[in-house]
């Protein structure tokens, strides 16, 4: 296939996506087929796999200049799966943390596939039919890469919904904290692995404090804070099953339930009512779903984030912490931080920036692939 646009520099620097409108494809291959990408003058520049239906027509596996010899695909996949696991295991103590992202797609040079590991089960998710076809058969590849160092009881395809039976549940450990996850139906399994390090950061400042966990899902931030000695926790989520799971996770860790409150409510409605009552918390954590899943959603997202941060600032005690998160790569860091500062100002408060963090280490980002740098977690003090 021939590049119609001058993308040679971007591809050589490591950007892993080639969109359909950038290619002159006279013959369309099958989903998952290996294709070689050439410049207009016929020089091979990259190799990747084809996706018939996605706007991202080719996900690049390997790029190279003149004289570069592309590796055997099977050997390349085997090596990259092993290397990805090596990078996790050298930093994780599996006796304390046995839930992690083994493969983070493009960030691990394995575009189009993500693998999360839960205690004894690998859960794979493929970005489109092209990735599913290219990596097939995937289970034996994972088992070979894991070897004896990571016993795998089962490999599940996240795209195949299960029944919600007990066998779909696992109890996992995150820094010694116990959580129950639902591998078939829970969003991201019931635990946002990418926030692991941020949960520890907040917990380290929670002792003796009142903590509000907005969009709390299954209580990850609240459970960590309670175990660290928080005076009280409030977990808010619109989904009743999520709140029921949060309550279960508190019980699983033998936490005193008289200091934990759970609310099945829309976060915006909860905050408005809390403001009317004059309620305040020492630490407020806001971890909403993406308000900007597409570029054209950014203007509306900017307004939504600003409104959220206005309300969250209003319920943060003077001198308390507002910890705000965004999981959209389309909503940049500068815009995100501005939405917190502007929201606080609209509430008659001031948000003093302390630090900005991203996803946990097992969600690596390629320098040439800013689209992969999606998670932002900002901590600041409200005056």
C-alpha atoms as one frame of an Amber mdcrd trajectory, in Angstrom:
protein
   0.000   0.000   0.000   1.188   3.494  -0.846   1.004   6.567   1.357  -0.887
   9.383  -0.327   0.109  11.844   2.378   3.595  12.689   3.576   3.484  10.808
   6.865   6.920   9.206   6.627   8.423  11.244   9.470   5.496  10.613  11.804
   5.566   6.871  11.127   9.341   6.602  11.540   9.099   8.442  14.858   6.700
   5.773  16.061   3.123   6.901  15.472   1.202   3.602  15.176  -1.917   4.661
  13.241  -2.478   5.184   9.523  -5.918   6.421   8.569  -7.765   5.168   5.526
  -7.719   8.511   3.703  -3.905   8.565   3.871  -3.557   5.375   1.807  -3.846
   4.426  -1.823  -5.184   0.890  -1.466  -6.093  -0.547  -4.851  -6.617  -4.049
  -3.470  -8.313  -4.396  -0.086  -6.917  -7.253   2.016  -8.807  -9.278   4.595
  -9.143  -8.139   8.201  -5.927  -8.786  10.103  -3.774  -9.287   7.016  -0.192
  -8.031   7.203   0.423  -5.149   4.816   3.567  -3.310   3.833   3.401   0.469
   3.613   5.484   2.241   0.979   6.209   5.845   0.135   5.196   7.274  -3.238
   8.609   6.445  -4.667   8.258   2.803  -3.617  10.393   2.703  -0.464   9.073
   0.414   2.290   8.516   2.375   5.477   6.344   0.257   7.756   4.382  -2.912
   8.227   1.137  -3.392  10.077  -2.214  -5.128   9.957  -5.329  -4.122   8.072
  -8.726  -3.276   9.534 -11.459  -3.231   6.933 -14.067  -1.230   8.882 -12.106
   1.112  11.109 -11.088   4.650  10.058  -7.669   3.514  11.322  -6.998   1.254
   8.360  -3.523   0.101   9.417  -2.072  -0.308  12.897   1.691  -0.221  12.578
   3.729  -3.037  14.094   7.140  -1.980  12.892   8.677   0.880  10.952  12.078
   1.300   9.378  14.148   3.136   6.831  16.008   1.898   3.741  17.534  -1.543
   4.197  15.452  -2.389   7.258  14.356  -6.031   7.411  10.996  -6.609   9.051
  10.926  -9.316  11.694   8.849 -12.465  11.525   5.420 -11.500  12.882   5.009
 -14.495  15.202   8.457 -13.975  16.721   7.799 -10.264  17.091   4.529 -10.835
  18.966   6.075 -13.455  21.235   8.943 -11.159  22.162   6.724  -8.139  22.789
   4.268 -10.074  24.965   7.174 -11.372  27.062   8.772  -7.933  27.279   5.508
  -6.310  28.367   5.105  -8.852  31.160   8.751  -8.428  32.190   8.206  -4.692
  32.661   5.239  -5.328  34.955   6.715  -8.116  37.023   9.933  -6.247  37.763
   7.871  -3.572  39.548   4.944  -5.521  41.017   4.843  -7.754  44.076   2.179
 -10.274  43.047   1.571 -11.212  46.669   0.222  -7.670  47.196  -0.936  -6.619
  43.714  -2.264  -9.284  41.374  -4.409  -7.056  39.171  -2.627  -5.104  36.447
  -2.585  -4.262  32.765  -0.306  -6.708  31.024  -0.652  -5.273  27.512  -1.473
  -1.633  26.877  -1.891  -1.734  23.129   0.147   0.836  21.256   2.104   1.737
  24.398   3.588  -1.770  24.433   4.056  -1.872  20.638   1.126  -4.290  20.391
  -1.439  -2.038  18.722  -5.129  -2.772  18.962  -5.107  -5.147  21.939  -5.340
  -4.639  25.702  -4.906  -7.368  28.290  -5.785  -6.981  31.957  -4.782  -9.638
  34.480  -7.038 -10.403  37.465  -5.561 -12.827  40.031  -5.465 -15.812  37.672
  -7.359 -14.682  34.579  -6.279 -12.675  31.542  -9.009 -10.567  29.935  -8.328
  -9.387  26.394 -10.038  -6.618  24.452  -9.465  -6.068  20.745  -9.936  -2.724
  19.005 -11.883  -3.893  15.978 -12.122  -6.963  13.792  -8.701  -6.380  12.267
  -6.939  -6.712  15.611  -9.027  -9.728  16.573  -8.096 -11.491  13.354  -4.417
 -10.533  13.428  -3.716 -11.720  16.977  -5.708 -14.935  16.602  -4.989 -17.435
  18.137  -4.292 -15.203  21.142  -4.699 -17.480  24.155  -1.757 -19.775  23.340
   0.435 -16.730  22.691  -0.365 -15.383  26.160   0.220 -18.705  27.872   3.610
 -19.155  26.222   4.647 -15.600  27.150   3.532 -16.088  30.758   5.245 -19.426
  31.267   5.501 -20.661  34.872   5.984 -17.179  36.355   2.340 -16.159  35.827
  -0.090 -19.090  36.097  -3.161 -18.422  33.948  -6.392 -20.185  34.806  -8.395
 -18.686  31.937  -8.198 -16.239  29.043 -11.388 -14.311  28.311 -12.345 -12.151
  25.359 -13.985  -8.996  26.765 -16.153  -8.703  23.643 -17.921 -11.966  24.524
 -20.423 -11.102  27.228 -20.961 -13.753  29.854 -23.826 -14.652  32.125 -22.773
 -12.857  35.294 -22.396 -16.152  37.112 -20.158 -16.502  40.157 -17.403 -17.958
  38.015 -17.125 -14.534  36.332 -16.043 -12.982  39.650 -12.538 -12.762  41.050
 -11.146 -11.430  44.286  -8.028  -9.402  43.572  -5.388  -7.529  45.545  -4.221
  -3.981  44.876  -1.415  -2.931  47.213  -2.805  -5.376  49.755  -6.372  -4.052
  49.454  -9.053  -6.579  48.511 -11.577  -5.991  45.723 -14.154  -8.160  43.989
 -14.282  -7.723  40.219 -16.865  -8.869  37.671 -14.945  -9.899  34.579 -17.989
 -10.158  32.332 -20.120  -7.150  33.152 -18.190  -4.693  35.299 -16.852  -1.680
  33.426 -13.110  -2.348  33.164 -13.765  -5.400  35.332 -15.013  -3.335  38.256
 -11.714  -1.608  39.036 -10.017   1.189  37.126  -6.489  -0.196  37.087  -5.081
   2.996  35.584  -5.861   4.909  38.814  -3.929   2.505  41.077  -1.084   4.899
  41.887  -3.438   7.861  42.289  -5.491   5.926  44.848  -2.326   5.482  46.901
  -1.518   9.193  46.593  -4.914  10.227  47.916  -4.895   7.588  50.668  -1.583
   8.956  51.903  -3.319  12.232  52.749  -6.635  10.869  54.033  -5.890  10.047
  57.672  -8.368  11.816  59.939 -10.112  13.456  56.970 -13.628  13.338  55.546
 -13.540  12.054  51.961 -16.071  12.429  49.134 -15.642  10.036  46.194 -17.688
  11.318  43.214 -18.367   8.956  40.325 -17.013   6.485  42.849 -17.914   3.332
  40.916 -16.992   0.349  43.134 -15.322   2.492  45.790 -11.657   2.221  44.848
 -10.583   5.625  46.160 -12.892   5.425  49.182 -11.737   1.955  50.270  -8.076
   2.975  50.106  -8.813   6.189  52.014 -10.772   4.357  54.713  -7.987   1.831
  55.216  -5.542   4.733  55.538  -7.560   6.129  58.443 -10.086   8.492  56.871
 -12.581   9.834  59.394 -15.489   9.177  57.017 -16.155   8.403  53.359 -19.034
   9.140  51.003 -19.200   7.218  47.717 -21.510   8.564  45.007 -22.441   6.796
  41.780 -25.553   6.707  39.612 -25.313   2.938  39.045 -26.848   0.870  41.841
 -24.756  -2.261  41.021 -21.597  -0.152  41.366 -22.638   1.143  44.786 -23.569
  -2.367  45.900 -20.093  -3.500  44.828 -18.527  -0.583  46.713 -20.356  -1.589
  49.884 -19.189  -5.170  49.364 -15.574  -4.018  48.953 -15.763  -2.130  52.261
 -17.058  -5.267  53.985 -14.392  -7.403  52.301 -11.702  -5.249  53.928 -13.373
  -5.350  57.384 -13.915  -1.600  57.395 -16.313   0.004  59.906 -19.538   0.596
  57.992 -20.767   3.297  60.374 -18.164   5.654  58.882 -18.984   4.832  55.255
 -21.960   6.232  53.359 -23.120   5.189  49.900 -25.320   7.207  47.550 -27.053
   6.016  44.366 -27.327   9.477  42.835 -26.221  11.594  39.917 -23.055  13.388
  41.046 -24.255  16.805  39.882 -27.548  16.399  41.769 -25.710  15.156  44.869
 -23.405  18.178  44.833 -26.244  20.657  44.366 -28.084  19.182  47.362 -24.882
  19.134  49.444 -24.320  22.827  48.715 -27.872  23.612  49.827 -27.232  21.743
  53.095 -23.861  23.419  53.628 -21.971  20.103  53.639 -18.164  20.163  53.297
 -15.462  17.506  52.905 -11.714  17.679  53.531 -10.917  15.718  50.368 -13.111
  15.644  47.265 -12.284  13.214  44.450 -13.952  13.622  41.062 -13.386  10.794
  38.569 -16.118  11.096  35.909 -16.503   9.122  32.696 -15.165  10.815  29.584
 -17.034  14.002  28.718 -15.164  14.204  25.381 -15.093  10.818  23.624 -14.629
  12.659  20.298 -12.949  15.895  19.226 -16.266  17.511  18.353 -17.419  16.958
  21.943 -14.667  19.133  23.456 -16.664  22.424  23.673 -19.516  20.719  25.546
 -16.991  18.828  27.683 -15.285  22.070  28.673 -18.580  23.392  30.028 -19.374
  20.111  31.816 -15.966  19.907  33.501 -16.128  23.546  34.552 -19.606  23.100
  36.057 -18.495  19.935  37.851 -15.413  21.617  39.272 -17.460  24.632  40.374
 -19.771  22.380  42.392 -16.912  20.220  43.712 -14.960  23.302  44.838 -18.011
  24.590  46.682 -18.192  21.466  48.880 -14.451  21.304  49.597 -13.587  22.557
  53.070 -11.278  25.608  53.224  -7.741  24.290  52.931  -9.026  20.935  51.704
  -8.002  19.015  48.604  -9.883  18.807  45.317  -8.549  15.869  43.296  -9.974
  16.001  39.774  -9.611  13.534  36.933 -10.271  13.371  33.186  -9.940  10.256
  31.036 -10.271  11.901  27.604  -7.230  12.310  25.362  -9.172  14.906  23.338
  -9.391  17.223  26.358  -5.835  18.439  26.862  -3.968  19.093  30.088  -4.083
  22.879  29.801  -7.827  22.891  29.144  -8.391  20.475  32.006  -6.426  22.494
  34.557  -8.134  25.675  33.373 -11.536  24.045  33.903 -10.656  23.380  37.555
  -9.300  26.870  38.187 -12.213  28.566  36.403 -14.772  26.341  38.112 -13.346
  27.136  41.537 -13.347  30.847  40.716 -17.021  30.687  39.731 -17.722  29.152
  43.138 -15.927  32.051  44.819 -12.981  29.810  45.713  -9.362  29.465  44.632
  -7.806  26.153  43.560  -4.048  26.060  44.175  -2.405  23.537  41.878  -0.065
  21.023  43.522   0.565  18.195  41.058  -0.644  16.539  37.873  -0.351  12.784
  37.401  -1.287  10.303  34.695  -2.095   6.622  34.486  -0.262   3.897  36.399
   3.069   2.671  35.040   1.456  -0.345  33.350  -0.300   2.057  30.948   2.800
   3.311  29.064   2.598   6.142  26.529   4.722   6.446  23.392   6.266   9.922
  22.937   5.141   9.910  19.291   1.576   8.923  20.203  -0.063  11.721  22.225
  -3.462  10.092  21.674  -2.378   7.463  24.188  -1.828  10.041  26.945  -5.426
  10.140  28.098  -5.591  10.152  31.917  -5.090  13.317  33.931  -5.306  13.403
  37.722  -4.783  16.796  39.316  -4.403  17.532  43.018  -4.827  21.035  44.415
  -5.801  22.877  47.563  -9.011  24.895  47.743  -8.968  28.239  49.555
